[in-house]
PDB file of C-alpha atoms in Angstrom:
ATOM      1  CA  UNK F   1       0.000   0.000   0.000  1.00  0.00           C
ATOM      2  CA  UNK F   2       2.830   2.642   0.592  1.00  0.00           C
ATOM      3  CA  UNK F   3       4.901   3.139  -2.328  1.00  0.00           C
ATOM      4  CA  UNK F   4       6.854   6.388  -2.338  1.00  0.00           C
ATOM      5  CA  UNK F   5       5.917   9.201  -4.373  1.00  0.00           C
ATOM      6  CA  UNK F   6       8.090  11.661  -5.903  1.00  0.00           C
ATOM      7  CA  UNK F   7       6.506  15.009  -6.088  1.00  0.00           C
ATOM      8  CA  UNK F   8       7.527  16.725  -9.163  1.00  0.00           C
ATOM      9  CA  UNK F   9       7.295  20.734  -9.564  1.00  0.00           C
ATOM     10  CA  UNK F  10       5.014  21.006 -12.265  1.00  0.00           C
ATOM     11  CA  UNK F  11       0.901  22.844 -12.928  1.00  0.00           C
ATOM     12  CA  UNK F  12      -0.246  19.536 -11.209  1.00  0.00           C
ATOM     13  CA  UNK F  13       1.010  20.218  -7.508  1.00  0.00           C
ATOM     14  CA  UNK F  14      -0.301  23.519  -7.626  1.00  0.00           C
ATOM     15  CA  UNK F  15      -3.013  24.753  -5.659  1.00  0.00           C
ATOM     16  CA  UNK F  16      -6.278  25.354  -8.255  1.00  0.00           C
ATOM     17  CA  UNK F  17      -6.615  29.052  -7.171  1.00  0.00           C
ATOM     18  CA  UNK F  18      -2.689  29.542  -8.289  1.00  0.00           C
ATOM     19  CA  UNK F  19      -2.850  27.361 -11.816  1.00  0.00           C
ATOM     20  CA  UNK F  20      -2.391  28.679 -15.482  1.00  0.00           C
ATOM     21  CA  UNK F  21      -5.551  28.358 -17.206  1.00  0.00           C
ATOM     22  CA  UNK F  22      -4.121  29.162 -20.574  1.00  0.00           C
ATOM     23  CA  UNK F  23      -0.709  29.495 -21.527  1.00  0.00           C
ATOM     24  CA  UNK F  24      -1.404  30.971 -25.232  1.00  0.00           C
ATOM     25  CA  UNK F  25      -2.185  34.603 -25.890  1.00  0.00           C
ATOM     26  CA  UNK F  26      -5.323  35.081 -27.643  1.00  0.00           C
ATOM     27  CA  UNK F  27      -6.184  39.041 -28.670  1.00  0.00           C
ATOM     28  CA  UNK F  28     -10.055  37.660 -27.894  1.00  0.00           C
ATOM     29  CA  UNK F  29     -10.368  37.993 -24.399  1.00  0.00           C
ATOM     30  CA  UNK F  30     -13.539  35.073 -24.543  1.00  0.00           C
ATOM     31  CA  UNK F  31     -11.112  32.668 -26.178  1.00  0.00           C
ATOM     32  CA  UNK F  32      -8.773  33.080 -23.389  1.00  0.00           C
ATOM     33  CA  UNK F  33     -11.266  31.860 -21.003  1.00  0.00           C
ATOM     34  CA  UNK F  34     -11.116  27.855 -20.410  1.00  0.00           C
ATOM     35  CA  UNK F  35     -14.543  26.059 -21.395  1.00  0.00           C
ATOM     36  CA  UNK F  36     -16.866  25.598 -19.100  1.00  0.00           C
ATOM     37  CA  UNK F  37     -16.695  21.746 -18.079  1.00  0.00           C
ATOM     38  CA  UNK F  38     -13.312  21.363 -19.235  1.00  0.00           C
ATOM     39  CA  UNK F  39     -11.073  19.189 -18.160  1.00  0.00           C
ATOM     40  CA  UNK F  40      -8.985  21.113 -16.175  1.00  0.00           C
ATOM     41  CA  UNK F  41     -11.563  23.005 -14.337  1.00  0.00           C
ATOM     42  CA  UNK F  42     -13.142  19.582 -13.413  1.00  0.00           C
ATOM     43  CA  UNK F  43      -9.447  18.337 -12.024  1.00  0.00           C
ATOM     44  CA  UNK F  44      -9.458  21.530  -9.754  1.00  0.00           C
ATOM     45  CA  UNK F  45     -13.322  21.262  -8.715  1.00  0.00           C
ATOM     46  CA  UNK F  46     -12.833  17.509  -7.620  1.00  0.00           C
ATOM     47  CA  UNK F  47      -9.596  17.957  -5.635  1.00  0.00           C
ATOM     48  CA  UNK F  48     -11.531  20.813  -3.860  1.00  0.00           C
ATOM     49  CA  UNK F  49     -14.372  18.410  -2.998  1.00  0.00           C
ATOM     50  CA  UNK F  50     -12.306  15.560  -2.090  1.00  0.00           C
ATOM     51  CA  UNK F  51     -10.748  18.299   0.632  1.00  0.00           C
ATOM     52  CA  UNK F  52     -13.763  19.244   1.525  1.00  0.00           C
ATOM     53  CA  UNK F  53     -15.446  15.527   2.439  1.00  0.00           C
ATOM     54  CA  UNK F  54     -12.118  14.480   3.736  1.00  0.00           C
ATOM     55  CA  UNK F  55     -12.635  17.427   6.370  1.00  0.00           C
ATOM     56  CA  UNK F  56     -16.234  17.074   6.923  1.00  0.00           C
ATOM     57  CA  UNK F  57     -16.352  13.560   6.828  1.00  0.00           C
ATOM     58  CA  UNK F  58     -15.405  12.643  10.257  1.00  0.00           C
ATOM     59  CA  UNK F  59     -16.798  15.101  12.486  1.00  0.00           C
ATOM     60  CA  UNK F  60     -18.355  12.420  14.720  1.00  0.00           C
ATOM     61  CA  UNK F  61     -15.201  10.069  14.863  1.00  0.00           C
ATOM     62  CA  UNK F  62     -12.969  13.041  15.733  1.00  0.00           C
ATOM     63  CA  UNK F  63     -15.383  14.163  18.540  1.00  0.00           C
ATOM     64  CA  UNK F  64     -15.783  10.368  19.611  1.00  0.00           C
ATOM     65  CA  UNK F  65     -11.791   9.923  19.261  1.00  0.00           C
ATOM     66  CA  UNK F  66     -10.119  13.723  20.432  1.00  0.00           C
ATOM     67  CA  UNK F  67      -7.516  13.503  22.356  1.00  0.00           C
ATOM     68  CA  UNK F  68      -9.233  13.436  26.291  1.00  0.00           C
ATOM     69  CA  UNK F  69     -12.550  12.196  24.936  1.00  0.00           C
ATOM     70  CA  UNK F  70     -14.467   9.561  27.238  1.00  0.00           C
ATOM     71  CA  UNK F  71     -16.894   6.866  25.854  1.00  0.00           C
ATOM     72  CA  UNK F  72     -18.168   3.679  25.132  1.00  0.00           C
ATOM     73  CA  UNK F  73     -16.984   0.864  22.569  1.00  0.00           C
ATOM     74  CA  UNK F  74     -18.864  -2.351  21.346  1.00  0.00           C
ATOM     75  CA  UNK F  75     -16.345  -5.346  21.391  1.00  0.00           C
ATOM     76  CA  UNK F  76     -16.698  -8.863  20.242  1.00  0.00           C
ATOM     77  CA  UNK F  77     -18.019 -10.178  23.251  1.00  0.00           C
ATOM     78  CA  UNK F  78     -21.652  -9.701  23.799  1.00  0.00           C
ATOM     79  CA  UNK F  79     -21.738  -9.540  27.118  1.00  0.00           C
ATOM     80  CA  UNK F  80     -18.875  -6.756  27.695  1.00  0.00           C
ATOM     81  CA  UNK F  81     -18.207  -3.443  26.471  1.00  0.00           C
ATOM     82  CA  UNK F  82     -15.466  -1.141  26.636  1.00  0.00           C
ATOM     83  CA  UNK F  83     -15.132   2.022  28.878  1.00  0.00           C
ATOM     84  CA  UNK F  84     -12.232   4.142  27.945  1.00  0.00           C
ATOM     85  CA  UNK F  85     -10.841   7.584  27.904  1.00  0.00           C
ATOM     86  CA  UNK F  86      -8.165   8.631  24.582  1.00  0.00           C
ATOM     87  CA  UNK F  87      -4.992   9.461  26.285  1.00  0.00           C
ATOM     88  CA  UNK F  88      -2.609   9.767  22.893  1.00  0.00           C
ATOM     89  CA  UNK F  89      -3.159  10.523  19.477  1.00  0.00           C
ATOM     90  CA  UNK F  90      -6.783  11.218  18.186  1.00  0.00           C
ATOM     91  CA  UNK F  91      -8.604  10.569  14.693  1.00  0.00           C
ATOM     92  CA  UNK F  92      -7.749  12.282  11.468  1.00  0.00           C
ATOM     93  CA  UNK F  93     -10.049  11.630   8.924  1.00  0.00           C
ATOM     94  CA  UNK F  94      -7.361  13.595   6.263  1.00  0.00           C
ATOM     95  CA  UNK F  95      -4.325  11.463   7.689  1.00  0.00           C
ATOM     96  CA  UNK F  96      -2.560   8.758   5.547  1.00  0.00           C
ATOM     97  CA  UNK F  97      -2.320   7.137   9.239  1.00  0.00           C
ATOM     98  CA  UNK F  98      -3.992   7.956  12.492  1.00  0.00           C
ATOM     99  CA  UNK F  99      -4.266   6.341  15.745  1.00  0.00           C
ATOM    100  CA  UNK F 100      -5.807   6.550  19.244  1.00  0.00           C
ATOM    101  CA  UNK F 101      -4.552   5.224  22.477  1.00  0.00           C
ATOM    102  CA  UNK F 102      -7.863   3.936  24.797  1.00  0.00           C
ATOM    103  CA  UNK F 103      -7.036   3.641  28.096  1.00  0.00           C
ATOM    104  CA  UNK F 104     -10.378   1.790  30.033  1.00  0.00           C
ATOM    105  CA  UNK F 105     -11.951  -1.159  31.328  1.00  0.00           C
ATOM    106  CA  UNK F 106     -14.554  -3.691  30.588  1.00  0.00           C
ATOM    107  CA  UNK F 107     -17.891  -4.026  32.013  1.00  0.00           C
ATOM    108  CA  UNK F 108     -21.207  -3.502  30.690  1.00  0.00           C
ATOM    109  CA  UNK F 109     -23.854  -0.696  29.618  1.00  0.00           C
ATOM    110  CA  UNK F 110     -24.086   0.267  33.358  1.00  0.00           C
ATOM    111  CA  UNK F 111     -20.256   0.831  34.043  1.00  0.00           C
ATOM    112  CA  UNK F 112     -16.639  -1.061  34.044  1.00  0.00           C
ATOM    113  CA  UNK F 113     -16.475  -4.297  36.068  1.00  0.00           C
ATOM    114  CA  UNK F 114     -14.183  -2.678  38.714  1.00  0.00           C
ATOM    115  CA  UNK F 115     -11.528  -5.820  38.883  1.00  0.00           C
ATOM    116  CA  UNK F 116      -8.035  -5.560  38.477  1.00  0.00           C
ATOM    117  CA  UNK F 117      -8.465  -7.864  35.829  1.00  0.00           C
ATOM    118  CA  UNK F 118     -11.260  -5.821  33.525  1.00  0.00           C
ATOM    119  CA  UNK F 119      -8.282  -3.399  33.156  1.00  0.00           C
ATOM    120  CA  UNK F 120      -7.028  -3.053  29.542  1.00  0.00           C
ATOM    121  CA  UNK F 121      -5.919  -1.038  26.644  1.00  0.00           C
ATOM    122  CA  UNK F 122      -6.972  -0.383  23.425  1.00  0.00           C
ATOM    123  CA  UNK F 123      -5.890   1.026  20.304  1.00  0.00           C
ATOM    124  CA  UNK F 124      -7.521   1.842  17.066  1.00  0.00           C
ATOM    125  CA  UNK F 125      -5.942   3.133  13.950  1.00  0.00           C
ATOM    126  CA  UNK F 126      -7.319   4.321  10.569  1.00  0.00           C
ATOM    127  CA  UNK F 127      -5.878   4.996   7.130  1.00  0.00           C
ATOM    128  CA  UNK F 128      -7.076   7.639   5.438  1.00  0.00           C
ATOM    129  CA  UNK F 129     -10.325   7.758   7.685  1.00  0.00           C
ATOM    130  CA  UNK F 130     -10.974   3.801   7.419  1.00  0.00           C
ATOM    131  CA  UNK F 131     -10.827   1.833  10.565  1.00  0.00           C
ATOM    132  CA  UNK F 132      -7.540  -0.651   9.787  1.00  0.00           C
ATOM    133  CA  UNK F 133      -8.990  -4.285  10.175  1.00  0.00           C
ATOM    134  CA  UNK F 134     -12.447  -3.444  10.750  1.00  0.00           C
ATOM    135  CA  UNK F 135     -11.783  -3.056  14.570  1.00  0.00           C
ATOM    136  CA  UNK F 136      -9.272  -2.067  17.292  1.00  0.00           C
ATOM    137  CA  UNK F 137      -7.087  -4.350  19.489  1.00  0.00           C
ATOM    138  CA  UNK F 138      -6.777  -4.378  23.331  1.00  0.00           C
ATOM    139  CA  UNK F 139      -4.097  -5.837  25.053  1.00  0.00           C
ATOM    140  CA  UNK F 140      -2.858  -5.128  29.298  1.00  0.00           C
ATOM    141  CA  UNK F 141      -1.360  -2.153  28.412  1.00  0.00           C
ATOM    142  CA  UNK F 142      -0.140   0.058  25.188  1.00  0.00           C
ATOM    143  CA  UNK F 143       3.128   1.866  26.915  1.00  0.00           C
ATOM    144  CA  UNK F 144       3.859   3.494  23.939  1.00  0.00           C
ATOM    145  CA  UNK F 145       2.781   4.417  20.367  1.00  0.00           C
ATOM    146  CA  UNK F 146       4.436   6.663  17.524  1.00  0.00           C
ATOM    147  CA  UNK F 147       4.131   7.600  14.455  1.00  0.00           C
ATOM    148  CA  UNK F 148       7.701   6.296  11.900  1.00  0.00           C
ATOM    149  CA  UNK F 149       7.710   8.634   9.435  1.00  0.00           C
ATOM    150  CA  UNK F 150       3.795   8.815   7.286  1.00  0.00           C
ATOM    151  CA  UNK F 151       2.924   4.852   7.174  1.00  0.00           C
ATOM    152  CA  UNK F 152       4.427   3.171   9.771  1.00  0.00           C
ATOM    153  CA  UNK F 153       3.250   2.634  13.510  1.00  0.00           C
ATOM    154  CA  UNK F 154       5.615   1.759  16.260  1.00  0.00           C
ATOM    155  CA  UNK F 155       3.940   0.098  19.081  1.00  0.00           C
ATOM    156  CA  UNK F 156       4.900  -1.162  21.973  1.00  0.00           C
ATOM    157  CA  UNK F 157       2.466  -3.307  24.451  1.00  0.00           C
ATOM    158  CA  UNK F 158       2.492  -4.550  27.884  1.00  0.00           C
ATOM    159  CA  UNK F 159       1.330  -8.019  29.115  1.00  0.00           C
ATOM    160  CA  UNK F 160       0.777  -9.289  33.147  1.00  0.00           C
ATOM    161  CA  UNK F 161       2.236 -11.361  35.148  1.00  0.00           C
ATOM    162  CA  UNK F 162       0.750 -14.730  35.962  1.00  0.00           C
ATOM    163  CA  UNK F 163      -1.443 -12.730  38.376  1.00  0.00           C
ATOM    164  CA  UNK F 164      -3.353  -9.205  38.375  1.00  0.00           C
ATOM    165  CA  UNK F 165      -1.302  -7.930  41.063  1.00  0.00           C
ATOM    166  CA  UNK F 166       2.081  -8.314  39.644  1.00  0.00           C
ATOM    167  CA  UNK F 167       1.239  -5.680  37.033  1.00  0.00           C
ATOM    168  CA  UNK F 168       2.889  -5.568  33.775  1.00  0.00           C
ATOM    169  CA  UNK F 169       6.087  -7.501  33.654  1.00  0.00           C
ATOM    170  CA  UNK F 170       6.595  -7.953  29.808  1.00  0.00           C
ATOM    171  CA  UNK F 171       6.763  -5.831  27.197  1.00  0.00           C
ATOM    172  CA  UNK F 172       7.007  -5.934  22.946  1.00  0.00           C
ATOM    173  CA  UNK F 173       8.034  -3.844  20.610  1.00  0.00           C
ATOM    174  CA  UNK F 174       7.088  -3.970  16.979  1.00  0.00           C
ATOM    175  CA  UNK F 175       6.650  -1.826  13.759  1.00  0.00           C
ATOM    176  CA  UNK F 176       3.247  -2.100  12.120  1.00  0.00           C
ATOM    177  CA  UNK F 177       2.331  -0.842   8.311  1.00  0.00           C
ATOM    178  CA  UNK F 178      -1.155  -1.134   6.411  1.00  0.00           C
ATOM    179  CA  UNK F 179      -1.447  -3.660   3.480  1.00  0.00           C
ATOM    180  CA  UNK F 180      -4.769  -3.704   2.102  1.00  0.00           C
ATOM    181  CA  UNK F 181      -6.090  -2.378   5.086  1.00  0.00           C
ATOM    182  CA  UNK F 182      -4.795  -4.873   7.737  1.00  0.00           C
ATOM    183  CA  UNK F 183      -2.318  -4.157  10.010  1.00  0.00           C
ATOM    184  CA  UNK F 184       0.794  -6.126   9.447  1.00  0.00           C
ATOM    185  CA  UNK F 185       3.634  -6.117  11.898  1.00  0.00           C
ATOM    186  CA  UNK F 186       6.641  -6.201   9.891  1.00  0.00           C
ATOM    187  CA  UNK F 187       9.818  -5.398  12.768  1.00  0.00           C
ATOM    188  CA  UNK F 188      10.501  -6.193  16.254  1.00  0.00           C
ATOM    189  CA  UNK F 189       9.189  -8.301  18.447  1.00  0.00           C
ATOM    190  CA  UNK F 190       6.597  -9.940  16.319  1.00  0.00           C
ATOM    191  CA  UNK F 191       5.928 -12.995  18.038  1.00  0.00           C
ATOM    192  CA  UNK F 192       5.926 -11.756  21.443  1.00  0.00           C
ATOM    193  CA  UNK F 193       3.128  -9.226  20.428  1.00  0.00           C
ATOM    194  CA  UNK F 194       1.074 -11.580  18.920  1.00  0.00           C
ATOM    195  CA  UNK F 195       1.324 -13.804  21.903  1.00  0.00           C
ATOM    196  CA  UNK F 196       0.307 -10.848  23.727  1.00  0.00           C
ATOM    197  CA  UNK F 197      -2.999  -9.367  21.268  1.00  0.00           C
ATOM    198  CA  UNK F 198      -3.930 -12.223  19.373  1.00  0.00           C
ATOM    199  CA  UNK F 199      -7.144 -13.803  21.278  1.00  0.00           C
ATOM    200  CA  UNK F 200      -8.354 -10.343  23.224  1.00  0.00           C
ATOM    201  CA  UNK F 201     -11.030  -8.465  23.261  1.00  0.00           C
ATOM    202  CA  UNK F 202     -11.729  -6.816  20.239  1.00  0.00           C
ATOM    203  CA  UNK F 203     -12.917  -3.240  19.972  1.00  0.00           C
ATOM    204  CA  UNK F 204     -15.657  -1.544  17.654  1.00  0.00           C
ATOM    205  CA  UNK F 205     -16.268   1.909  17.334  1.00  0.00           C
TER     206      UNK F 205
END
């Protein structure tokens, strides 16, 4: 899915507003003016709308998923859902990647469960405004996550002890990317964060 792009300097990376419309000099000032319809003008009038859904789009996900925000996920399990408050990153519909950090609970429609146990995080991440495997993941804890350059996510989750009270005593760290909108983890410690996600709760928004 990520292929590096080049940009090139030419008409086509300009802004619409800042374009040439006609490069010829005409002495009739109506023949100067592009057609209306043409090609050009409907390159420029699609790129605007394409900006303007990308920023309108998500208004409820990036209330839902601001940094801060409280709320209330659906997960996999019928009987449990998700309590959780964003504590890094936040939705961005307009993002090649973007990511938020849940840190909650389970329980049910009335509250969280209140055990040591019920405890969790959660992490959900979208590309380009489309929720990466059709749900987030939840493991003990996410200790860290970060952005590697525009299409990579570094991530690095926590796992418990053999009991509730010893806390976190493990920890892996692994480098995710997008292909065909799955996350992939393609560095680190791979195994050791599957061992640690693979099986949880999963997390719908």
């Amino acid at each position: 899915m990520f292929i590096g792009i080049r940009k090139r300097f030419s008409e086509a990376g300009l802004p619409c507003d800042h374009r040439t419309t006609n490069r010829v000099h005409r002495t009739d000032p109506a023949a100067s003016r592009p057609a209306a319809g043409s090609h050009r003008d409907g390159n420029c009038g699609k790129k605007e709308n394409e900006k303007e859904k990308c920023a309108d789009g998500g208004s409820d996900l990036q209330k839902r998923f601001a940094n801060g925000a409280k709320g209330v996920l659906n997960t996999n399990e019928d009987d449990f859902k998700f309590h959780y408050t964003v504590i890094d990153g936040a939705y961005d519909p307009c993002a090649e990647i973007s990511y938020a950090v849940l840190s909650g609970a389970l329980g049910d429609e009335n509250g969280p469960a209140g055990t040591g146990a019920s405890i969790a995080d959660g992490i959900l991440i979208w590309s380009e405004g489309e929720l990466v495997g059709g749900h987030g993941i939840t493991a003990a804890s996410v200790e860290e996550a970060s952005m590697v350059g525009d299409d990579e996510i570094e991530l690095t989750v926590g796992n418990r002890g053999r009991t509730t009270a010893e806390g976190i005593t493990e920890t892996a760290r692994v480098r995710l990317e997008v292909e065909d909108y799955q996350l992939v983890p393609v560095g680190g410690d791979i195994e050791q964060y599957k061992s640690f996600t693979d099986g949880n709760v999963q997390l719908y928004p």
